[in-house]
């Protein structure tokens, strides 16, 4: 006999018929219970109408007290608290970092939303992590599930300029199996490909300590969208140009915590007159006139390196 939590796709025809019969029996049971409740309500309504037409003084006094107590119960009853987006944003990191115990304690002390309220009010978005070599299919799948579909469901059809933001984040040093991609997560990406067996035998496999994440930020909006989680890559904007630029907006810049290079912008470009006044910051652009916005600490670092080196600029 199959268990109730067995997936329907794993059942045979006889088991599916048995499951359908069980569901129909349960449905008939609920229908009978609802009919009984409705019949009880009708009976109580008839009784209340009969009592209201009686002229006995003691009965009128009882009905008056019941009506008064019922009104007080409605006025002083449970009034659910409405939460704003700031409170929901505060509860999410508390739940993910401290777990259910800390979340429950702060929920009672600070009057934060409960776990059930947060789960019902939060949109669940699944990110496909990059295992082994970076592929366009993974990036395109994340762009569609994280940006295009949620924006379409919420009715956000206006186009915005988009900036790609990249930075590294700490990664838990543990290897886990990812069934959707039939691969191992948590390993350094060069060792997570088909050569995994050979690398393990030679002792060259090590766990990843950092992960580089790339998010998309729409100008004029506060929200960011994660599109790629991978050890290293800055070539994912080609996947954006395939479809997302028509539904979300064009890429305007690529902001990175490190330094990077772009091709020199031609003088004949229509935006060269604007960029030429920025004195070396945005004189270089990538495909489709996309500018590069990097961390200013790297500008200072390279300047000091040139000044202190024997080949410093004059």
Coordinates of C-alpha atoms in Angstrom, one line a residue:
X1 CA 0.0 0.0 0.0
X2 CA 1.4 3.4 -1.0
X3 CA 1.9 6.1 1.6
X4 CA -0.2 9.3 1.5
X5 CA 2.9 11.5 0.7
X6 CA 3.9 9.3 -2.3
X7 CA 4.1 11.4 -5.5
X8 CA 1.2 10.8 -7.9
X9 CA 3.7 10.4 -10.8
X10 CA 5.1 7.2 -9.1
X11 CA 1.7 5.5 -8.7
X12 CA 0.1 2.9 -11.0
X13 CA -3.4 3.1 -12.4
X14 CA -5.0 1.0 -9.6
X15 CA -3.3 3.2 -6.9
X16 CA -4.5 6.3 -8.7
X17 CA -8.1 5.0 -8.7
X18 CA -7.8 4.1 -5.0
X19 CA -6.5 7.6 -4.2
X20 CA -9.3 9.2 -6.2
X21 CA -11.9 7.1 -4.3
X22 CA -10.4 8.1 -1.0
X23 CA -10.5 11.8 -1.9
X24 CA -14.2 11.5 -3.0
X25 CA -15.1 9.8 0.3
X26 CA -13.4 12.6 2.2
X27 CA -15.2 15.2 0.1
X28 CA -18.6 13.6 0.7
X29 CA -17.8 13.5 4.5
X30 CA -17.1 17.3 4.4
X31 CA -20.3 17.9 2.4
X32 CA -22.4 16.1 5.0
X33 CA -20.7 18.0 7.8
X34 CA -21.4 21.4 6.0
X35 CA -25.0 20.4 5.4
X36 CA -25.4 19.5 9.1
X37 CA -23.9 22.9 10.2
X38 CA -26.2 24.8 7.8
X39 CA -29.3 22.9 9.2
X40 CA -28.2 23.8 12.8
X41 CA -27.9 27.5 11.8
X42 CA -31.4 27.5 10.3
X43 CA -32.8 25.9 13.4
X44 CA -31.1 28.5 15.6
X45 CA -32.5 31.3 13.4
X46 CA -36.0 29.9 13.8
X47 CA -35.6 29.7 17.6
X48 CA -34.3 33.3 17.8
X49 CA -37.2 34.6 15.7
X50 CA -39.7 32.8 18.0
X51 CA -38.1 34.1 21.1
X52 CA -38.0 37.7 19.8
X53 CA -41.8 37.5 19.3
X54 CA -42.5 36.4 22.9
X55 CA -43.7 39.1 25.3
X56 CA -42.4 37.4 28.5
X57 CA -40.5 40.1 30.5
X58 CA -37.8 37.8 31.8
X59 CA -37.2 36.5 28.3
X60 CA -36.8 40.0 26.9
X61 CA -34.3 40.8 29.6
X62 CA -32.2 37.7 28.7
X63 CA -32.2 38.6 25.0
X64 CA -31.2 42.1 25.8
X65 CA -28.2 41.0 27.9
X66 CA -27.2 38.5 25.2
X67 CA -27.3 41.2 22.5
X68 CA -25.3 43.5 24.7
X69 CA -22.6 40.9 25.5
X70 CA -22.4 39.9 21.8
X71 CA -21.9 43.6 20.8
X72 CA -19.1 43.9 23.3
X73 CA -17.5 40.7 22.1
X74 CA -17.4 42.0 18.5
X75 CA -16.0 45.4 19.5
X76 CA -13.4 44.0 21.9
X77 CA -12.6 41.0 19.7
X78 CA -9.3 40.1 18.0
X79 CA -8.1 42.8 15.7
X80 CA -5.2 41.5 13.6
X81 CA -2.2 43.9 13.3
X82 CA -1.3 45.1 9.8
X83 CA 2.5 45.1 9.1
X84 CA 4.4 47.3 6.7
X85 CA 7.2 46.3 4.3
X86 CA 9.9 47.5 6.8
X87 CA 8.8 45.0 9.4
X88 CA 8.7 42.2 6.8
X89 CA 12.2 43.1 5.7
X90 CA 13.4 43.0 9.3
X91 CA 11.9 39.5 10.0
X92 CA 13.5 37.8 7.0
X93 CA 17.1 38.1 8.1
X94 CA 16.1 37.3 11.7
X95 CA 14.5 34.0 10.5
X96 CA 17.3 33.0 8.2
X97 CA 20.1 33.8 10.6
X98 CA 18.6 32.9 14.0
X99 CA 16.1 30.3 13.1
X100 CA 12.6 29.7 14.3
X101 CA 13.5 30.0 18.1
X102 CA 14.9 33.5 17.8
X103 CA 12.1 34.5 15.4
X104 CA 9.4 33.4 17.8
X105 CA 11.0 35.2 20.8
X106 CA 11.4 38.5 18.9
X107 CA 7.9 38.0 17.5
X108 CA 6.4 38.1 21.0
X109 CA 8.8 40.8 22.3
X110 CA 8.8 43.2 19.3
X111 CA 5.4 42.4 17.9
X112 CA 6.9 41.3 14.6
X113 CA 4.9 39.2 12.0
X114 CA 4.6 35.5 12.8
X115 CA 6.2 32.8 10.6
X116 CA 2.9 31.9 9.0
X117 CA 2.3 35.6 8.1
X118 CA 5.8 36.0 6.6
X119 CA 5.5 32.9 4.5
X120 CA 2.1 34.0 3.1
X121 CA 3.3 37.5 2.4
X122 CA 6.6 36.7 0.9
X123 CA 7.1 35.8 -2.8
X124 CA 9.3 32.7 -3.1
X125 CA 11.8 32.9 -5.9
X126 CA 14.1 30.0 -6.8
X127 CA 17.6 30.8 -7.9
X128 CA 19.5 28.2 -10.0
X129 CA 23.1 28.2 -8.8
X130 CA 25.9 27.8 -11.3
X131 CA 27.7 24.5 -11.0
X132 CA 30.9 23.9 -13.0
X133 CA 31.2 25.9 -16.2
X134 CA 29.0 29.0 -16.5
X135 CA 26.3 28.5 -19.1
X136 CA 23.9 30.9 -20.8
X137 CA 20.9 28.6 -19.9
X138 CA 21.4 29.1 -16.2
X139 CA 21.7 32.9 -16.4
X140 CA 18.7 33.1 -18.8
X141 CA 16.6 30.9 -16.5
X142 CA 17.4 33.1 -13.5
X143 CA 16.6 36.3 -15.4
X144 CA 13.2 34.8 -16.4
X145 CA 12.2 33.5 -13.0
X146 CA 13.6 36.4 -10.9
X147 CA 12.8 39.4 -13.0
X148 CA 10.5 38.8 -16.1
X149 CA 7.8 36.6 -14.5
X150 CA 7.4 38.6 -11.2
X151 CA 7.3 41.9 -13.0
X152 CA 4.7 40.5 -15.4
X153 CA 2.6 39.2 -12.6
X154 CA 2.7 42.5 -10.7
X155 CA 1.9 44.5 -13.8
X156 CA 5.2 46.4 -14.0
X157 CA 5.6 46.9 -17.7
X158 CA 7.5 50.2 -17.8
X159 CA 11.1 49.9 -19.0
X160 CA 14.0 51.1 -16.8
X161 CA 17.7 51.4 -17.4
X162 CA 19.5 48.5 -15.7
X163 CA 22.8 48.3 -13.9
X164 CA 24.5 45.0 -13.1
X165 CA 26.1 45.0 -9.6
X166 CA 28.7 42.4 -8.7
X167 CA 30.4 41.6 -5.4
X168 CA 31.7 38.6 -3.4
X169 CA 30.0 37.1 -0.5
X170 CA 31.0 34.5 2.1
X171 CA 30.1 30.9 1.3
X172 CA 29.6 28.1 3.7
X173 CA 32.4 25.5 3.1
X174 CA 30.3 22.4 2.6
X175 CA 29.6 20.2 -0.4
X176 CA 25.9 19.4 -1.1
X177 CA 24.2 17.5 -3.9
X178 CA 21.9 19.4 -6.2
X179 CA 19.3 17.0 -7.7
X180 CA 17.9 19.4 -10.3
X181 CA 21.3 19.7 -12.0
X182 CA 22.7 16.4 -10.9
X183 CA 25.8 18.1 -9.6
X184 CA 27.8 18.9 -6.4
X185 CA 27.5 22.4 -5.0
X186 CA 30.0 24.1 -2.8
X187 CA 33.2 23.0 -4.7
X188 CA 35.5 25.4 -6.4
X189 CA 33.8 25.8 -9.8
X190 CA 36.8 24.5 -11.8
X191 CA 36.6 21.2 -9.9
X192 CA 32.8 20.8 -10.1
X193 CA 32.7 19.6 -13.7
X194 CA 33.0 16.2 -15.2
X195 CA 36.6 15.9 -14.0
X196 CA 35.4 15.7 -10.4
X197 CA 36.4 12.0 -9.9
X198 CA 39.9 12.6 -11.2
X199 CA 40.4 15.7 -9.1
X200 CA 39.3 13.8 -6.0
X201 CA 41.7 11.0 -6.7
X202 CA 44.6 13.4 -7.1
X203 CA 43.6 15.5 -4.0
X204 CA 43.2 18.8 -5.9
X205 CA 39.5 19.4 -4.9
X206 CA 38.9 22.1 -2.4
X207 CA 35.7 23.7 -1.1
X208 CA 34.8 27.2 -2.2
X209 CA 35.2 30.0 0.4
X210 CA 33.6 32.9 -1.6
X211 CA 30.9 33.2 -4.2
X212 CA 30.6 36.0 -6.7
X213 CA 27.0 37.2 -7.1
X214 CA 25.6 39.4 -9.8
X215 CA 22.4 41.3 -9.3
X216 CA 20.4 43.6 -11.6
X217 CA 19.3 47.0 -10.3
X218 CA 16.7 49.1 -12.2
X219 CA 17.2 52.8 -12.1
X220 CA 14.3 54.5 -10.3
X221 CA 13.6 51.4 -8.1
X222 CA 15.0 50.2 -4.8
X223 CA 14.7 46.5 -5.4
X224 CA 17.6 44.3 -6.7
X225 CA 17.3 41.0 -8.6
X226 CA 19.8 38.2 -8.3
X227 CA 20.6 36.8 -11.7
X228 CA 23.8 34.8 -11.2
X229 CA 25.7 33.1 -8.4
X230 CA 29.1 31.9 -9.5
X231 CA 32.8 32.0 -8.5
X232 CA 33.8 34.4 -11.3
X233 CA 32.1 35.8 -14.5
X234 CA 31.5 39.2 -16.0
X235 CA 30.1 38.1 -19.4
X236 CA 26.5 37.4 -18.5
X237 CA 25.2 40.7 -20.1
X238 CA 24.9 38.9 -23.4
X239 CA 22.1 36.8 -22.0
X240 CA 20.3 40.0 -20.9
X241 CA 20.3 41.3 -24.4
X242 CA 18.6 38.2 -25.7
X243 CA 15.2 38.9 -24.1
X244 CA 15.2 40.9 -20.9
X245 CA 16.1 44.3 -22.4
X246 CA 12.7 44.3 -24.3
X247 CA 10.7 43.6 -21.2
X248 CA 12.7 45.2 -18.4
X249 CA 15.0 47.7 -20.0
X250 CA 18.5 48.1 -21.5
X251 CA 21.8 47.7 -19.6
X252 CA 23.4 51.1 -18.7
X253 CA 26.3 50.1 -16.5
X254 CA 28.2 47.3 -14.8
X255 CA 29.2 48.2 -11.3
X256 CA 31.9 46.0 -9.7
X257 CA 33.8 45.9 -6.4
X258 CA 37.0 45.2 -8.3
X259 CA 38.5 46.8 -11.3
X260 CA 37.9 45.6 -14.9
X261 CA 38.6 46.8 -18.4
X262 CA 36.3 47.7 -21.3
X263 CA 37.0 48.6 -24.9
X264 CA 37.8 52.2 -25.8
X265 CA 34.7 54.2 -26.8
X266 CA 34.9 55.7 -30.3
X267 CA 34.8 59.5 -30.8
X268 CA 31.9 59.0 -33.3
X269 CA 29.6 57.7 -30.6
X270 CA 26.6 59.9 -29.8
X271 CA 27.4 59.7 -26.0
X272 CA 31.2 60.4 -26.4
X273 CA 30.5 64.2 -25.8
X274 CA 29.0 63.4 -22.4
X275 CA 31.6 60.8 -21.3
X276 CA 34.6 62.8 -22.5
X277 CA 34.2 65.2 -19.6
X278 CA 34.5 62.6 -16.9
X279 CA 38.3 62.5 -17.0
X280 CA 39.1 58.8 -17.2
X281 CA 36.2 57.4 -15.2
X282 CA 33.7 56.4 -17.9
X283 CA 35.7 57.0 -21.1
X284 CA 35.6 53.3 -21.7
X285 CA 32.4 51.4 -22.5
X286 CA 31.4 47.9 -23.5
X287 CA 28.9 46.6 -26.0
X288 CA 25.8 48.7 -26.6
X289 CA 27.4 51.8 -24.9
X290 CA 27.4 50.2 -21.4
X291 CA 29.6 52.0 -19.0
X292 CA 31.7 50.5 -16.2
X293 CA 31.3 51.8 -12.7
X294 CA 34.0 50.4 -10.4
X295 CA 34.9 51.0 -6.7
X296 CA 36.8 54.2 -6.3
X297 CA 39.2 52.6 -3.8
X298 CA 40.8 50.7 -6.7
X299 CA 41.4 54.0 -8.5
X300 CA 43.3 55.3 -5.4
X301 CA 45.1 51.9 -5.1
X302 CA 46.4 52.0 -8.6
X303 CA 47.3 55.7 -8.3
X304 CA 49.4 55.0 -5.2
X305 CA 51.0 52.0 -6.8
X306 CA 52.1 54.0 -9.8
X307 CA 53.4 56.8 -7.6
X308 CA 55.4 54.5 -5.4
X309 CA 56.8 52.3 -8.2
X310 CA 60.0 53.0 -10.0
X311 CA 58.0 53.3 -13.2
X312 CA 55.7 56.0 -11.7
X313 CA 54.0 58.5 -14.0
X314 CA 55.6 61.9 -14.5

